[in-house]
XYZ file of C-alpha atoms in Angstrom:
683
model
C 69.777 139.565 70.572
C 70.293 137.172 73.464
C 68.387 133.913 73.449
C 65.669 133.622 76.093
C 65.283 129.937 76.946
C 62.268 130.420 79.235
C 58.916 131.219 77.642
C 56.531 133.748 79.253
C 54.781 131.074 81.321
C 58.063 129.680 82.656
C 59.389 133.185 83.267
C 56.282 133.991 85.307
C 56.979 130.986 87.539
C 60.571 132.111 88.067
C 59.356 135.583 88.963
C 56.937 134.200 91.541
C 59.674 132.015 92.995
C 61.952 135.054 93.284
C 59.212 136.981 95.086
C 58.834 134.050 97.474
C 62.289 132.541 97.972
C 64.218 135.726 98.713
C 62.418 138.383 100.750
C 59.525 140.798 100.341
C 60.131 142.464 96.951
C 60.220 145.898 98.585
C 63.381 144.847 100.461
C 65.167 143.403 97.434
C 68.027 145.362 95.883
C 66.749 144.520 92.386
C 63.279 143.666 91.174
C 61.967 140.120 90.745
C 61.795 140.806 87.012
C 65.507 141.574 87.007
C 66.094 138.206 88.676
C 64.195 136.565 85.817
C 66.149 138.549 83.230
C 69.371 137.393 84.855
C 68.243 133.766 84.704
C 67.358 134.175 81.035
C 70.904 135.395 80.464
C 72.517 132.567 82.430
C 70.590 129.746 80.787
C 70.680 131.406 77.389
C 74.439 131.000 77.536
C 74.363 127.272 78.376
C 74.607 124.797 75.517
C 72.802 121.487 75.300
C 69.639 120.254 77.013
C 70.149 121.886 80.412
C 67.979 124.987 79.760
C 65.029 122.897 78.560
C 65.425 120.346 81.349
C 65.488 123.176 83.894
C 62.346 124.688 82.404
C 60.549 121.365 82.753
C 61.748 121.099 86.353
C 60.416 124.517 87.291
C 57.027 123.703 85.731
C 56.903 120.420 87.669
C 57.775 122.267 90.870
C 55.004 124.789 90.204
C 52.509 121.942 89.778
C 53.641 120.237 92.996
C 53.251 123.510 94.891
C 49.679 123.872 93.728
C 49.823 125.553 90.346
C 47.616 128.644 90.059
C 46.378 128.319 93.650
C 49.952 128.723 94.872
C 50.866 131.265 92.222
C 48.180 133.808 93.094
C 48.195 133.316 96.858
C 49.789 135.743 99.370
C 53.504 135.303 100.049
C 52.834 133.818 103.500
C 50.780 131.022 101.929
C 53.383 130.456 99.210
C 56.104 130.122 101.856
C 53.957 127.734 103.908
C 53.361 125.538 100.864
C 57.065 125.466 99.941
C 57.952 124.542 103.515
C 55.396 121.763 103.565
C 55.954 120.351 100.077
C 59.684 120.932 99.563
C 61.683 122.056 102.588
C 60.284 119.540 105.085
C 59.486 116.722 102.676
C 60.967 113.231 102.969
C 60.034 112.428 99.355
C 63.197 112.270 97.245
C 61.635 113.980 94.233
C 60.361 116.892 96.306
C 63.688 117.198 98.123
C 65.377 117.439 94.739
C 62.912 120.140 93.694
C 63.867 122.099 96.808
C 67.301 122.650 95.299
C 65.743 124.931 92.700
C 66.044 127.742 95.219
C 69.792 127.803 94.474
C 68.987 128.840 90.917
C 66.823 131.679 92.220
C 69.698 132.804 94.438
C 72.001 132.787 91.394
C 69.597 135.039 89.530
C 69.670 137.545 92.387
C 73.256 137.474 93.665
C 74.690 137.025 90.163
C 73.288 140.386 89.084
C 75.634 142.243 86.736
C 75.192 145.622 85.074
C 76.034 145.082 81.414
C 77.518 147.701 79.130
C 75.906 148.432 75.784
C 79.307 148.375 74.069
C 80.329 144.752 73.512
C 83.962 145.842 73.210
C 84.068 147.672 76.523
C 87.186 146.945 78.597
C 87.056 144.736 81.668
C 87.994 147.735 83.807
C 85.087 149.741 82.412
C 82.735 146.812 83.010
C 83.810 146.668 86.648
C 83.450 150.433 86.952
C 79.868 150.150 85.721
C 79.224 147.781 88.604
C 80.356 150.198 91.289
C 76.656 150.908 91.440
C 75.630 147.240 91.484
C 72.816 147.347 94.062
C 73.170 143.694 95.105
C 76.902 144.009 95.766
C 76.399 147.260 97.629
C 73.664 145.742 99.791
C 75.949 142.975 101.064
C 79.114 145.079 101.226
C 81.063 143.342 98.459
C 83.769 145.230 96.556
C 84.856 144.160 93.076
C 88.590 143.450 92.699
C 89.700 146.568 90.809
C 87.966 148.795 93.359
C 89.752 147.389 96.404
C 92.319 149.484 98.226
C 95.787 148.037 97.699
C 99.257 149.364 98.550
C 100.863 148.252 95.292
C 103.602 146.203 97.004
C 104.477 142.509 96.496
C 102.656 141.761 99.753
C 99.632 143.881 98.805
C 99.581 144.025 94.988
C 97.386 146.177 92.828
C 94.771 144.206 90.931
C 95.598 144.522 87.256
C 95.295 142.283 84.234
C 98.201 140.134 83.038
C 97.654 138.758 79.529
C 101.211 137.682 78.723
C 100.410 133.973 79.031
C 97.227 133.958 76.931
C 97.335 131.665 73.909
C 97.449 133.503 70.553
C 94.708 132.828 68.029
C 97.295 131.341 65.655
C 97.467 128.079 67.638
C 93.783 127.342 67.003
C 92.258 125.554 64.033
C 89.046 127.034 62.653
C 86.022 124.928 61.752
C 86.691 125.387 58.037
C 90.369 124.430 58.374
C 90.025 121.135 60.232
C 92.646 118.783 58.799
C 91.589 115.605 57.054
C 94.435 113.687 58.660
C 96.862 114.053 61.578
C 99.262 111.742 63.338
C 97.842 112.031 66.860
C 94.544 113.335 68.194
C 94.395 114.211 71.893
C 90.784 114.297 73.068
C 90.531 116.818 75.891
C 92.775 119.682 76.960
C 92.637 119.423 80.742
C 95.180 118.102 83.223
C 95.763 114.769 81.483
C 95.320 115.811 77.869
C 97.486 118.929 77.976
C 100.418 117.105 79.579
C 100.197 114.306 77.011
C 99.955 116.789 74.135
C 103.023 118.651 75.360
C 105.099 115.493 75.737
C 104.063 114.076 72.369
C 104.729 117.374 70.597
C 108.178 117.394 72.195
C 108.794 113.990 70.599
C 107.944 115.353 67.158
C 104.455 113.957 66.705
C 101.926 116.010 64.762
C 99.339 116.641 67.492
C 95.813 118.014 67.256
C 94.108 118.700 70.600
C 90.314 118.532 70.356
C 88.361 120.276 73.129
C 84.575 120.264 73.529
C 84.487 123.712 75.124
C 85.522 127.154 73.888
C 88.732 129.019 74.646
C 88.449 132.050 76.881
C 91.740 133.880 77.428
C 92.093 135.949 80.574
C 91.425 139.004 78.414
C 87.855 137.699 77.937
C 87.276 136.620 81.527
C 85.509 138.998 83.892
C 84.153 138.980 87.461
C 80.676 138.478 85.978
C 80.059 135.198 87.788
C 76.826 134.370 86.031
C 78.315 134.682 82.566
C 81.574 132.929 83.383
C 79.930 129.978 85.152
C 77.598 129.382 82.235
C 80.509 129.715 79.776
C 83.227 127.644 81.440
C 81.424 124.754 83.166
C 79.660 121.735 81.789
C 75.905 122.331 82.064
C 76.558 125.782 83.506
C 77.865 124.319 86.805
C 74.569 122.588 87.667
C 75.444 119.080 86.431
C 74.383 116.439 88.947
C 74.553 112.710 89.443
C 71.634 110.704 88.092
C 69.784 110.788 91.433
C 70.560 114.518 91.836
C 72.229 113.904 95.210
C 75.599 115.373 94.216
C 76.509 118.361 92.066
C 79.472 117.491 89.829
C 81.546 120.459 88.702
C 83.527 119.975 85.498
C 85.233 122.547 83.333
C 84.186 122.642 79.680
C 86.768 124.930 78.146
C 90.272 124.804 76.724
C 92.302 123.775 79.764
C 89.417 121.832 81.295
C 88.870 121.984 85.020
C 92.351 123.436 85.610
C 90.902 126.746 84.399
C 88.169 126.794 87.041
C 89.766 125.026 89.990
C 91.757 126.467 92.873
C 95.185 125.368 91.711
C 95.659 123.016 94.660
C 98.626 120.691 94.104
C 98.465 117.821 96.595
C 100.340 114.592 95.974
C 98.892 111.215 96.904
C 101.255 111.280 99.862
C 103.887 113.780 100.937
C 105.669 114.163 104.245
C 104.381 117.185 106.121
C 101.290 117.310 103.927
C 99.583 113.949 104.460
C 98.227 112.489 107.709
C 100.484 109.615 108.839
C 97.429 107.376 109.319
C 95.824 108.230 105.981
C 94.877 105.479 103.548
C 97.958 104.469 101.503
C 96.620 104.826 97.977
C 99.596 103.386 96.086
C 99.824 100.389 98.426
C 96.140 99.733 97.827
C 96.616 99.938 94.067
C 99.378 97.328 94.316
C 97.135 95.069 96.366
C 94.386 95.075 93.734
C 96.667 94.385 90.766
C 97.209 97.961 89.605
C 100.752 98.807 90.722
C 102.306 102.147 89.803
C 106.067 102.466 90.113
C 106.635 104.979 92.908
C 109.959 106.210 91.534
C 108.436 106.854 88.118
C 105.516 108.696 89.680
C 107.880 110.736 91.865
C 109.875 111.785 88.798
C 106.659 112.733 87.024
C 105.480 114.802 89.989
C 108.796 116.688 89.956
C 108.649 117.416 86.222
C 105.073 118.645 86.421
C 105.682 120.792 89.493
C 108.696 122.394 87.831
C 106.702 123.286 84.709
C 103.866 124.726 86.806
C 106.065 126.517 89.326
C 104.277 124.802 92.210
C 105.025 126.442 95.551
C 103.486 126.964 98.975
C 101.340 130.061 98.720
C 102.167 133.332 100.441
C 100.537 133.922 103.809
C 98.997 137.145 102.467
C 96.697 135.014 100.300
C 94.843 133.581 103.293
C 95.145 136.398 105.777
C 91.480 136.438 106.803
C 89.696 133.164 106.165
C 92.643 130.798 105.798
C 94.300 131.770 109.060
C 91.005 131.427 110.947
C 90.743 127.776 109.975
C 94.224 126.999 111.302
C 93.663 128.966 114.503
C 90.300 127.312 115.078
C 91.791 123.875 114.462
C 94.640 124.462 116.890
C 92.169 125.463 119.598
C 89.958 122.464 118.859
C 92.776 119.904 118.664
C 94.281 121.128 121.939
C 91.176 119.910 123.756
C 90.576 116.726 121.772
C 91.448 113.245 122.992
C 91.111 111.686 119.523
C 94.534 110.469 118.305
C 93.588 111.283 114.699
C 93.145 114.909 115.739
C 96.462 114.909 117.586
C 98.310 113.555 114.540
C 96.514 115.750 112.002
C 98.630 117.664 109.509
C 97.809 121.315 108.873
C 99.314 123.747 106.430
C 99.118 126.126 103.513
C 98.335 124.764 100.073
C 100.933 124.398 97.373
C 99.579 125.850 94.127
C 100.426 126.716 90.541
C 99.780 130.457 90.872
C 102.460 132.980 90.031
C 104.720 133.757 92.989
C 104.653 137.233 94.464
C 107.718 138.504 92.587
C 106.623 137.111 89.205
C 104.696 139.078 86.551
C 101.684 136.791 87.029
C 101.747 136.934 90.837
C 98.402 136.036 92.382
C 96.502 139.189 93.346
C 93.965 137.349 95.550
C 90.921 138.501 93.613
C 88.855 135.537 94.854
C 87.558 134.480 91.416
C 89.512 131.235 90.956
C 86.408 129.148 90.236
C 85.247 131.220 87.284
C 88.624 131.403 85.609
C 91.106 134.095 86.548
C 90.058 137.414 84.975
C 93.484 138.848 85.783
C 95.640 136.149 84.148
C 97.423 134.958 87.284
C 96.896 131.209 86.990
C 99.305 128.773 85.442
C 96.615 126.355 84.364
C 96.944 124.161 81.274
C 96.529 126.985 78.698
C 99.296 128.996 80.369
C 101.667 126.050 80.856
C 101.555 122.728 79.026
C 99.320 123.861 76.157
C 101.398 126.988 75.720
C 104.531 124.853 75.487
C 102.909 122.345 73.137
C 101.638 124.979 70.705
C 104.410 127.578 70.823
C 107.674 125.975 71.949
C 107.669 122.252 71.132
C 109.858 121.073 68.220
C 106.695 120.224 66.283
C 103.959 122.569 67.392
C 100.568 121.192 68.344
C 97.303 122.803 67.281
C 93.993 123.110 69.115
C 90.497 122.581 67.749
C 88.188 124.181 70.316
C 84.423 123.898 70.670
C 84.317 120.489 68.990
C 83.211 117.317 70.775
C 84.486 113.866 69.834
C 81.667 111.343 69.500
C 83.674 108.171 68.893
C 86.877 106.578 67.636
C 86.912 104.690 64.322
C 88.839 101.465 63.710
C 90.603 99.799 60.763
C 91.096 96.152 61.543
C 93.739 94.617 63.805
C 97.512 94.492 64.012
C 99.684 91.356 63.954
C 99.043 90.873 67.696
C 95.295 90.857 67.195
C 94.802 94.300 68.709
C 92.308 96.795 67.299
C 93.859 99.782 65.528
C 92.343 103.262 65.817
C 92.270 105.066 62.479
C 89.978 108.079 62.966
C 87.902 110.195 65.303
C 84.597 111.852 64.565
C 84.086 115.384 65.860
C 80.779 117.202 66.231
C 80.684 120.972 65.726
C 78.296 123.337 67.556
C 76.037 123.629 64.490
C 75.563 119.852 64.379
C 77.937 119.107 61.515
C 80.197 116.073 61.840
C 83.755 115.757 60.592
C 85.899 112.622 60.484
C 89.624 113.137 61.041
C 91.955 110.338 59.983
C 94.585 109.336 62.548
C 97.862 107.817 61.353
C 99.625 107.186 64.674
C 97.264 107.111 67.629
C 94.636 108.636 69.895
C 94.924 109.943 73.445
C 91.639 109.984 75.362
C 91.626 112.582 78.141
C 88.167 114.140 78.136
C 87.489 113.574 81.832
C 86.017 110.628 83.683
C 82.473 110.926 82.356
C 83.175 112.014 78.773
C 86.091 109.609 78.278
C 83.975 106.695 79.472
C 81.196 107.693 77.092
C 83.576 108.110 74.136
C 85.231 104.744 74.727
C 81.869 103.043 75.173
C 80.555 104.603 71.955
C 83.709 103.303 70.258
C 82.985 99.711 71.233
C 85.289 99.417 74.256
C 83.700 97.231 76.923
C 83.772 97.690 80.688
C 83.985 101.482 80.730
C 82.309 103.779 83.241
C 82.520 101.462 86.254
C 84.092 101.950 89.672
C 83.977 105.746 89.620
C 85.107 107.558 92.762
C 84.433 111.053 94.030
C 86.039 113.292 96.587
C 82.881 114.829 98.015
C 82.759 118.326 99.437
C 80.303 119.945 101.814
C 80.548 123.607 102.883
C 80.094 125.009 106.379
C 79.929 128.823 106.615
C 80.012 130.534 109.998
C 79.050 133.984 111.268
C 81.903 135.750 113.042
C 81.555 138.647 115.540
C 83.106 141.216 113.203
C 84.103 141.739 109.576
C 86.171 138.998 107.936
C 86.055 140.128 104.296
C 87.017 136.623 103.238
C 86.313 137.563 99.622
C 89.517 139.643 99.521
C 91.913 136.676 99.408
C 92.648 133.382 97.700
C 89.477 131.278 97.777
C 91.254 128.260 99.267
C 94.416 128.799 101.299
C 94.786 126.321 104.168
C 93.951 122.721 105.007
C 93.721 120.114 107.743
C 94.350 116.461 106.860
C 92.540 114.437 109.511
C 93.133 111.052 107.774
C 89.497 110.077 107.221
C 88.621 113.494 105.786
C 90.161 116.854 104.960
C 89.043 120.332 105.968
C 89.860 123.124 103.515
C 89.331 126.860 103.871
C 86.965 128.050 101.193
C 85.071 131.182 100.185
C 83.276 132.434 97.073
C 82.125 135.642 95.376
C 78.461 136.549 95.969
C 76.613 134.375 93.451
C 78.461 131.163 94.244
C 78.512 131.878 97.970
C 74.741 132.331 97.962
C 74.368 128.774 96.685
C 76.668 127.491 99.456
C 75.075 129.396 102.328
C 72.141 127.240 103.443
C 68.816 128.644 104.487
C 65.423 129.660 103.192
C 63.463 132.833 102.550
C 64.152 135.818 104.825
C 66.681 133.876 106.912
C 68.901 133.183 103.906
C 68.565 136.831 102.910
C 69.687 137.842 106.419
C 72.690 135.567 106.262
C 73.772 137.063 102.952
C 73.408 140.590 104.338
C 76.113 139.449 106.786
C 78.329 138.353 103.870
C 81.310 140.331 105.179
C 81.116 138.579 108.554
C 81.140 135.074 107.124
C 84.090 132.730 107.442
C 83.882 129.452 105.596
C 85.521 126.085 105.164
C 84.456 122.775 103.726
C 85.000 119.104 104.382
C 86.319 116.730 101.730
C 85.866 112.974 102.106
C 86.487 110.023 99.774
C 83.667 107.952 98.314
C 85.432 104.973 96.794
C 84.115 103.352 93.604
C 80.433 104.020 94.211
C 79.682 105.288 90.701
C 78.689 103.844 87.334
C 77.823 105.593 84.092
C 74.515 104.507 82.591
C 73.150 105.999 79.383
C 75.803 108.671 79.478
C 75.085 109.946 82.995
C 76.862 109.269 86.274
C 74.940 107.248 88.816
C 76.400 107.475 92.316
C 75.005 105.959 95.490
C 76.539 106.840 98.840
C 76.592 104.156 101.515
C 75.906 104.488 105.225
C 79.640 104.337 105.929
C 80.083 107.447 103.766
C 77.365 109.287 105.656
C 79.029 108.346 108.940
C 82.249 110.018 107.782
C 80.259 113.041 106.614
C 78.513 113.426 109.987
C 81.827 113.164 111.802
C 83.505 115.649 109.470
C 80.723 118.240 109.698
C 80.585 117.929 113.475
C 84.335 118.435 113.687
C 84.310 121.501 111.437
C 81.409 122.980 113.407
C 83.428 122.633 116.608
C 86.449 124.193 114.877
C 84.340 127.199 113.870
C 83.093 127.685 117.420
C 86.612 127.345 118.840
C 87.583 130.058 116.371
C 85.003 132.463 117.761
C 81.953 131.897 115.550
C 78.585 133.109 116.817
C 76.548 130.920 114.471
C 77.373 128.015 112.174
C 75.366 127.126 109.067
C 76.026 123.538 107.956
C 74.797 122.900 104.426
C 71.711 120.918 105.352
C 68.518 121.058 103.335
C 66.522 122.616 106.173
C 69.116 125.346 106.734
C 69.361 125.028 110.516
C 71.383 127.470 112.613
C 73.771 126.120 115.234
C 74.430 128.697 117.948
C 77.465 129.344 120.105
C 77.210 127.592 123.446
C 76.276 124.153 122.118
C 78.279 121.376 123.720
C 80.321 118.969 121.621
C 77.866 116.211 122.490
C 74.943 118.344 121.303
C 76.737 119.049 118.032
C 77.420 115.351 117.477
C 73.810 114.494 118.248
C 72.516 117.171 115.874
C 74.309 115.656 112.888
C 73.372 112.107 113.885
C 69.714 113.086 113.955
C 69.620 115.352 110.910
C 71.639 113.489 108.276
C 69.861 110.260 107.417
C 70.338 110.267 103.638
C 72.247 112.274 100.990
C 69.193 114.417 100.197
C 69.461 115.916 103.688
C 72.650 117.789 102.806
C 74.174 119.758 99.906
C 77.046 117.787 98.392
C 79.327 118.472 95.455
C 82.447 117.141 93.798
C 85.041 118.597 91.458
C 87.157 115.437 91.367
C 85.440 112.540 89.559
C 87.960 109.803 88.829
C 87.969 106.179 87.788
C 85.760 104.492 85.231
C 88.574 103.308 82.954
C 90.851 101.896 85.610
C 94.378 100.650 85.127
C 94.859 96.964 85.811
C 97.214 94.243 84.658
C 94.237 91.960 83.988
C 92.046 92.979 80.997
C 89.064 91.456 82.787
C 89.476 93.887 85.682
C 90.566 97.105 84.014
C 90.008 99.069 80.826
C 93.658 100.101 80.405
C 96.928 98.348 81.159
C 99.595 99.577 83.558
C 100.920 101.944 80.872
C 97.392 103.321 80.404
C 96.970 101.789 76.951
C 93.475 100.413 76.294
C 93.539 96.631 76.635
C 93.304 94.928 73.261
C 93.989 98.149 71.357
C 97.296 99.011 69.708
C 97.237 102.795 69.676
C 94.781 104.341 72.147
C 96.067 105.760 75.413
C 93.949 107.131 78.290
C 95.655 109.863 80.321
C 92.992 111.521 82.456
C 91.708 110.828 85.962
C 89.478 108.031 84.691
C 92.445 105.609 84.884
C 92.673 105.779 88.681
C 91.620 102.396 90.092
C 90.359 103.683 93.449
C 89.635 106.914 95.276
C 92.696 109.112 95.786
C 91.147 111.144 98.691
C 92.824 114.468 97.791
C 92.364 117.136 95.121
C 93.047 115.386 91.835
C 94.712 117.719 89.341
C 98.384 117.184 90.238
C 98.157 113.392 90.326
C 96.226 113.387 87.041
C 99.039 115.370 85.424
C 101.718 113.148 86.940
C 99.988 109.949 85.819
C 99.779 111.354 82.285
C 103.412 112.439 82.322
C 104.469 109.049 83.677
C 103.313 107.269 80.513
C 104.081 109.903 77.868
C 107.302 111.637 78.898
C 110.236 110.544 76.738
C 108.327 107.550 75.356
C 107.496 106.965 71.706
C 104.130 105.583 72.727
C 102.904 105.371 69.132
C 106.127 104.061 67.566
């Protein structure tokens, strides 16, 4: 029986919120009780403290709204109280509570008709959801039910499992070795590359991953289940002040399993704005130089392994092309030199190409894993090589979190020597694994900082950067069906920010579409007419980890870039024919066609005063254990070895000494490859 994390009292609050936040229950496609049941399923699948913390938050919200007076009042009164206490509040705590409506939307738009048979095929599960009333109400068609010609340019949507990892590469809880040569902590972009390179050199490698392994054969278009299975904290992790949602994968393969496969270099001709911040030059200026030739060679090796290529135009035929067309129309009338010199294009990605067995079928489910096995993320590439093809095959211990590294004195240079790691299993048991050669830390910016700090390494968790995203959907005159293509296909590099085409399946899109009550419901009924893109801007070294959690404070200069970026994207939407634009502001305002550019600029100046005014997220935390030649200014040296430690290497995005401004996965892989390829790093 499934665990129900919300008790009857808490469930009753969720039900009342569903009856209030969405629309009159008689107009809902499912009942409010079904919304509650869906939320029980989502949070019952999330490990850790998140379900209990969320329950406490919903009780606190109920109290703020008026408790039983609010609960038993008519819907009109309940809406009025929510508008007064949450929607229109300037109190930070109440503004944070207002975000709880996104959870209600997930319970409604994440509705999935389960099959009684746990072994039912994915195809049968999708067939059962032909009758999904929520999908039918908004006009959404699941991937296997879409009409396709069956050609390379219009492929049938079928499952490809040929790249799934076999169970033989995994170590069970009862077979954890007492001793190995090298432990790699984390299996994402940095850890997988390091594991592959070290296994190629003949090291005995054990990869330890905090999350479970889900092969494509176990992934489905059930957004609610996949989000709660594959993301840390079920994809609702936030910064300490709750201003920014931080998405991080918690599965074998890390965030590469749930990202969009975007492969942008720090700088590349034809891909980077000529006036963009020169990241490598800045690193040199602050004492953290990276050899450009070595990084270039690493980029090439990684891209070859992943099969990185510019995606086919078919993958962005609806939403992606609209962004480029809208930008061209906007830039033609702009006098801003940054607009004139902007670089536009189609993303390079690590999907299968159209004539390969794992060719992308544009299902639109990139962010909840690929249920059709078309990605070439870490499990399908570097981990597959490390465990199946390397001279000495690596093994993977999944669903086991490393708490700290153990030490055994110092070497003849006075450096500490790592001799063990302690892993924690889901049932609470701890196991110490002896390490005879070394440790690679690659658990992600937050987890790696926490592990190193718990291991006695000083200075960790400082100077953390984020690339921050903010979505802007728009209502077009006719059907767009943006869900029937690659989620992210095209981009504009405008130097101070990027614009990227972006769309989501129903549950995730509902959390991105701003708005309240009946208006949000109306916008989602127009799901098929929505086009969408988002802005991405750098927030450089604003973050610090305290007591295990990321604190991040945006500055006024960051908000100025955000206002400018959102205003620009709004104008691009209108130049592309949009009737209405819905910037992701807390109040959910509608901007209508006919507004002048000056009116648009003024709107954002007046309505974004602080981060709580807008919905912000990031999938790219980096920094915290920065490289630097000086031990007083960085946690790791220029070869990414922890200062003062003989045999611990850090190979994830936490080593980056400043914000890199673009999607992070490719550079994370290249930085890892740079220091592990062909090098006997542990003697």
